[in-house]
Amino acid sequence: MAAAVAAARVGRGRLRSSPCYGPPRGSGAGGRLLCPASCGGGAPAVAVAAASSQPGIGEEERYCMELVRKRDYEGFLCSLLLPAELRSSVFALRAFNVELAQIKDAVTQKTIGLMRIEFWRKAVEDIYRDNAPQQPVARELWKAIKRQNLTKKWLTKIIDEREKNLDDRAYRNINELEAYAENTQSVLLYLTLEALGVRDLHADHAASHIGKAQGIVTCLRATPYHASRGKVFLPVDICMLHSVSQEDFIRHKQEQKVKDVIYDVASQAHVHLEHARSFRKNVPVKAFPAFLYTVALEDYLNKIQKADFNIFHPSLHRKSPLLPLQLYIRSWKKTY
């Protein structure tokens, strides 16, 4: 894969675009992808107040919204723009994903992490038997499954991949990172499409590529956080291609070869984003709200390009004040 990446490189003025088609809803190899709290943040006060103080919102739903707001800021904003009757279901799905994603950072021993994974595995089994545990996210997930008839295998696939995530090792190559992203982020989009009532092959293809782009961007965004803890999870083959070691990232080196690694990884996210948008003419308009996250991905890729692919640049850790407006405009235009 490293050779393919090297062959596809273009000038550093722009992120490259090249064919990278993958099967929708594919199976994946293990890997590691985290989204620590430092990647999230709080939404604007007005948006939070408007969302969380709506009449009729129960404590369990409010709990899910607050969890997503804190740990998946962009996902929170995107969910607010979904049809009102679906928001609670999608917040439940995103809260479920957050609960699983944060296990690694919340434990110091893998055994404890496996116990928490097992709790959610059993919770999903019990939910589909109409015996949801008395836990806010589990209760809201049960309601979402009853309302939208969500497919069980997608939920279990996320659990399986998050379990592999407990192993502290870098991705061997970009394909492994993409496989992990497919089985977590893309699957979350498949579930969102189900909630929207969309069953369409073109929408599935778009969701597959958007999820992979999101997984790659999440890995990039988390790199400074991981490096501060003496860990690096960027694809090994791309690092080797540019003779970059994990120590280079841990020491926050900003040599050209380090930026070249970031450029290659970011370019792959850009490739998936472009492919997802190539399906726009064939994707049902009803599916577009599920794909609003592309706005946040595009925003990050633009920022990292302006920072000359310096993954430690301060601008990459600041939330864009215009993102809520950009999301609203894209939603109003009914596109992604």
XYZ file of C-alpha atoms in Angstrom:
336
model
C 0.000 0.000 0.000
C 2.904 2.305 0.771
C 4.099 2.018 -2.817
C 0.635 2.895 -4.062
C 0.539 5.930 -1.823
C 3.928 7.062 -3.051
C 2.948 6.604 -6.676
C -0.204 8.670 -6.246
C 1.461 11.699 -4.653
C 1.061 15.104 -6.230
C 2.236 18.588 -5.356
C 1.762 19.657 -1.762
C -0.447 22.585 -2.779
C -3.556 20.409 -2.718
C -4.725 17.132 -1.274
C -4.690 14.518 -3.981
C -7.685 12.754 -5.461
C -7.332 9.254 -6.890
C -9.540 6.171 -7.325
C -10.048 4.212 -4.132
C -13.271 2.275 -4.410
C -14.158 -0.130 -1.652
C -17.073 -2.488 -1.064
C -19.960 -1.067 0.913
C -20.620 -2.540 4.323
C -17.470 -4.638 4.086
C -15.764 -6.705 6.734
C -12.592 -5.423 8.306
C -9.355 -6.311 10.019
C -8.592 -5.198 13.521
C -7.085 -1.858 14.291
C -7.140 1.037 16.658
C -9.092 4.245 16.531
C -9.764 6.500 19.448
C -11.625 9.738 19.847
C -10.501 11.230 23.137
C -12.279 14.049 24.864
C -9.703 16.454 23.487
C -11.140 15.871 20.024
C -14.617 16.992 21.061
C -15.855 20.021 22.869
C -18.868 22.018 23.785
C -21.382 23.358 21.321
C -22.352 27.025 21.338
C -24.393 27.884 24.426
C -27.502 28.834 22.463
C -27.540 25.579 20.519
C -27.042 23.510 23.649
C -29.754 25.334 25.571
C -32.217 25.066 22.689
C -31.530 21.374 22.214
C -31.459 20.192 25.811
C -34.322 22.266 27.191
C -36.979 21.280 24.685
C -40.244 20.287 26.360
C -40.945 16.575 26.348
C -37.289 15.465 26.438
C -36.780 12.847 29.140
C -33.747 12.444 31.367
C -32.423 9.465 29.407
C -32.623 11.311 26.094
C -31.040 14.397 27.646
C -28.228 12.202 29.005
C -27.491 10.873 25.506
C -27.526 14.364 23.994
C -25.142 15.692 26.620
C -22.789 12.741 26.189
C -22.671 13.246 22.422
C -22.234 17.004 22.830
C -19.186 16.503 25.044
C -17.533 13.653 23.154
C -18.716 13.992 19.546
C -19.239 17.716 18.983
C -19.607 17.578 15.198
C -21.921 14.588 15.480
C -24.015 16.533 17.965
C -24.412 19.461 15.568
C -25.228 17.167 12.644
C -27.843 15.320 14.698
C -29.628 18.590 15.530
C -30.283 19.053 11.804
C -32.000 15.688 11.364
C -35.808 15.456 11.126
C -37.194 16.089 14.609
C -38.850 12.685 14.870
C -35.494 10.916 14.329
C -33.163 12.956 16.522
C -33.626 10.966 19.693
C -32.882 7.705 17.846
C -29.721 9.052 16.250
C -28.537 10.585 19.522
C -28.991 7.137 21.079
C -26.883 5.556 18.326
C -24.144 8.157 18.654
C -24.181 7.859 22.451
C -23.818 4.078 22.092
C -20.813 4.613 19.832
C -19.288 7.116 22.275
C -19.734 4.736 25.211
C -17.755 2.097 23.351
C -15.151 4.479 21.927
C -14.220 5.941 25.305
C -13.665 2.620 27.068
C -9.977 2.471 26.115
C -9.213 5.853 27.656
C -11.317 5.139 30.741
C -9.475 1.986 31.851
C -5.875 1.152 32.720
C -6.187 -2.604 32.294
C -7.393 -4.413 29.196
C -9.312 -6.913 31.344
C -11.522 -4.146 32.699
C -12.027 -2.833 29.173
C -13.139 -6.289 28.027
C -15.622 -6.416 30.896
C -17.165 -3.131 29.764
C -17.285 -4.350 26.178
C -19.029 -7.492 27.395
C -21.593 -5.349 29.234
C -22.583 -3.711 25.940
C -22.543 -7.007 24.073
C -24.991 -8.461 26.600
C -26.968 -5.204 26.656
C -27.595 -5.429 22.906
C -28.702 -9.055 23.261
C -31.070 -8.079 26.070
C -32.375 -5.056 24.156
C -33.465 -7.265 21.280
C -35.293 -9.407 23.830
C -37.105 -6.293 25.107
C -35.181 -6.482 28.373
C -32.958 -3.400 28.210
C -30.719 -2.777 31.239
C -31.433 0.230 33.428
C -28.747 2.404 31.850
C -29.664 5.665 30.025
C -27.933 4.918 26.708
C -29.153 1.313 26.672
C -32.727 2.436 27.368
C -32.637 5.048 24.601
C -31.068 2.535 22.213
C -33.907 0.112 22.970
C -36.451 2.826 22.113
C -34.605 3.628 18.863
C -34.537 -0.031 17.839
C -38.260 -0.370 18.523
C -39.086 2.796 16.570
C -36.797 2.302 13.574
C -36.379 -1.487 13.487
C -32.572 -1.188 13.427
C -30.439 -4.125 12.330
C -28.748 -5.966 15.177
C -25.679 -7.067 13.214
C -24.513 -3.446 12.755
C -24.539 -2.849 16.493
C -22.620 -6.048 17.197
C -20.118 -5.188 14.464
C -19.306 -1.895 16.219
C -18.836 -3.779 19.487
C -16.521 -6.327 17.841
C -14.338 -3.636 16.293
C -14.168 -1.577 19.479
C -13.020 -4.699 21.291
C -10.094 -5.009 18.864
C -9.436 -1.350 19.561
C -8.325 -2.247 23.082
C -4.982 -3.505 21.737
C -2.245 -0.867 21.794
C -0.703 -1.157 18.376
C -0.332 0.998 15.311
C -2.147 0.259 12.071
C 0.048 -1.849 9.823
C -1.168 -0.002 6.737
C -3.854 2.403 5.530
C -6.071 -0.537 4.566
C -6.235 -1.649 8.183
C -7.196 1.840 9.310
C -9.881 1.990 6.620
C -11.228 -1.436 7.624
C -11.578 -0.308 11.221
C -13.270 2.920 10.158
C -15.633 0.976 7.901
C -16.739 -1.249 10.757
C -17.316 1.617 13.179
C -17.953 4.991 11.522
C -19.451 3.628 8.293
C -21.648 1.208 10.224
C -22.928 4.122 12.326
C -23.956 5.795 9.064
C -25.688 2.608 7.858
C -27.732 2.654 11.052
C -28.533 6.336 10.538
C -29.726 5.556 7.017
C -31.956 2.838 8.445
C -33.407 5.355 10.886
C -34.130 7.655 7.938
C -35.843 4.793 6.125
C -33.247 4.710 3.338
C -32.329 1.377 1.752
C -30.249 2.265 -1.276
C -27.024 0.852 -2.728
C -25.665 4.253 -3.790
C -26.331 5.662 -0.328
C -24.484 2.661 1.139
C -21.479 3.326 -1.101
C -21.426 6.986 -0.053
C -21.745 6.038 3.620
C -18.870 3.589 3.283
C -16.518 6.254 1.922
C -17.658 8.961 4.359
C -17.118 6.606 7.296
C -13.623 5.762 6.099
C -12.796 9.445 5.652
C -14.102 10.138 9.146
C -12.042 7.313 10.633
C -8.873 8.591 8.985
C -9.526 12.169 10.108
C -10.233 10.975 13.650
C -6.910 9.144 13.677
C -5.135 12.324 12.520
C -6.909 14.543 15.035
C -6.074 12.163 17.886
C -2.373 11.946 16.967
C -1.204 14.835 19.220
C -3.203 13.380 22.119
C -1.747 9.919 21.593
C 1.773 11.296 21.119
C 1.521 13.092 24.469
C 0.978 9.659 26.005
C 3.908 8.117 24.130
C 1.770 6.329 21.541
C 1.402 6.638 17.763
C -1.178 4.778 15.680
C -0.598 6.182 12.202
C -0.129 3.529 9.472
C 3.304 1.929 9.826
C 3.851 1.440 6.087
C 3.436 5.154 5.341
C 5.739 6.088 8.211
C 8.355 3.647 6.912
C 7.986 5.024 3.398
C 9.170 8.410 4.676
C 11.659 7.021 7.207
C 9.655 8.442 10.099
C 9.654 6.750 13.499
C 7.072 6.892 16.261
C 9.632 8.824 18.290
C 9.502 11.631 15.705
C 5.829 12.187 16.538
C 6.297 11.741 20.271
C 9.000 14.432 20.194
C 6.711 16.690 18.107
C 9.233 16.956 15.297
C 8.126 19.119 12.384
C 10.546 17.989 9.721
C 9.374 17.720 6.131
C 9.295 13.925 6.238
C 6.894 14.027 9.201
C 4.609 16.396 7.297
C 4.803 14.055 4.301
C 3.327 11.236 6.405
C 0.442 13.470 7.468
C -0.044 14.608 3.865
C -0.335 11.035 2.601
C -2.806 10.029 5.304
C -4.901 13.202 4.925
C -4.950 12.736 1.148
C -6.523 9.317 1.580
C -9.319 10.879 3.617
C -9.779 13.462 0.854
C -9.980 10.666 -1.725
C -12.820 8.986 0.175
C -14.642 12.291 0.602
C -14.465 12.940 -3.154
C -15.728 9.444 -3.954
C -18.628 9.821 -1.537
C -19.650 13.007 -3.302
C -19.367 11.335 -6.700
C -22.518 9.372 -5.789
C -24.591 12.493 -5.080
C -26.640 12.326 -8.283
C -27.790 8.806 -7.462
C -28.209 9.050 -3.699
C -31.816 9.717 -2.567
C -32.245 13.224 -1.163
C -33.783 11.612 1.907
C -30.322 10.228 2.768
C -28.485 13.575 2.649
C -29.051 14.502 6.331
C -27.067 11.396 7.324
C -24.043 12.711 5.439
C -23.742 16.220 6.888
C -20.575 15.145 8.703
C -18.764 15.702 5.405
C -18.830 19.426 6.231
C -16.770 18.840 9.388
C -14.368 16.553 7.525
C -13.863 19.107 4.785
C -13.282 21.802 7.414
C -10.527 19.800 9.115
C -8.817 18.841 5.859
C -8.820 22.494 4.780
C -7.295 23.525 8.108
C -4.555 20.909 8.011
C -3.690 21.943 4.465
C -3.408 25.591 5.542
C -1.171 24.453 8.422
C 1.130 22.814 5.841
C 0.322 19.395 7.315
C 1.825 20.213 10.685
C -0.293 17.894 12.833
C 0.644 19.831 15.989
C -0.405 23.262 14.707
C -2.621 25.076 17.268
C -5.248 25.917 14.640
C -6.148 22.241 14.353
C -7.269 22.121 17.977
C -9.669 25.061 17.767
C -13.290 24.517 16.854
C -14.514 26.415 13.834
C -17.050 29.063 14.945
C -18.625 28.933 11.483
C -19.189 25.175 11.462
C -22.803 25.326 12.779
C -23.671 27.859 10.072
C -21.910 25.827 7.378
C -23.823 22.736 8.435
C -27.124 24.618 8.375
C -26.461 25.996 4.880
C -25.522 22.544 3.560
C -28.656 21.104 5.150
C -30.799 23.883 3.639
C -29.301 23.243 0.202
C -30.032 19.530 0.604
C -26.587 18.356 -0.369
C -23.444 16.961 1.186
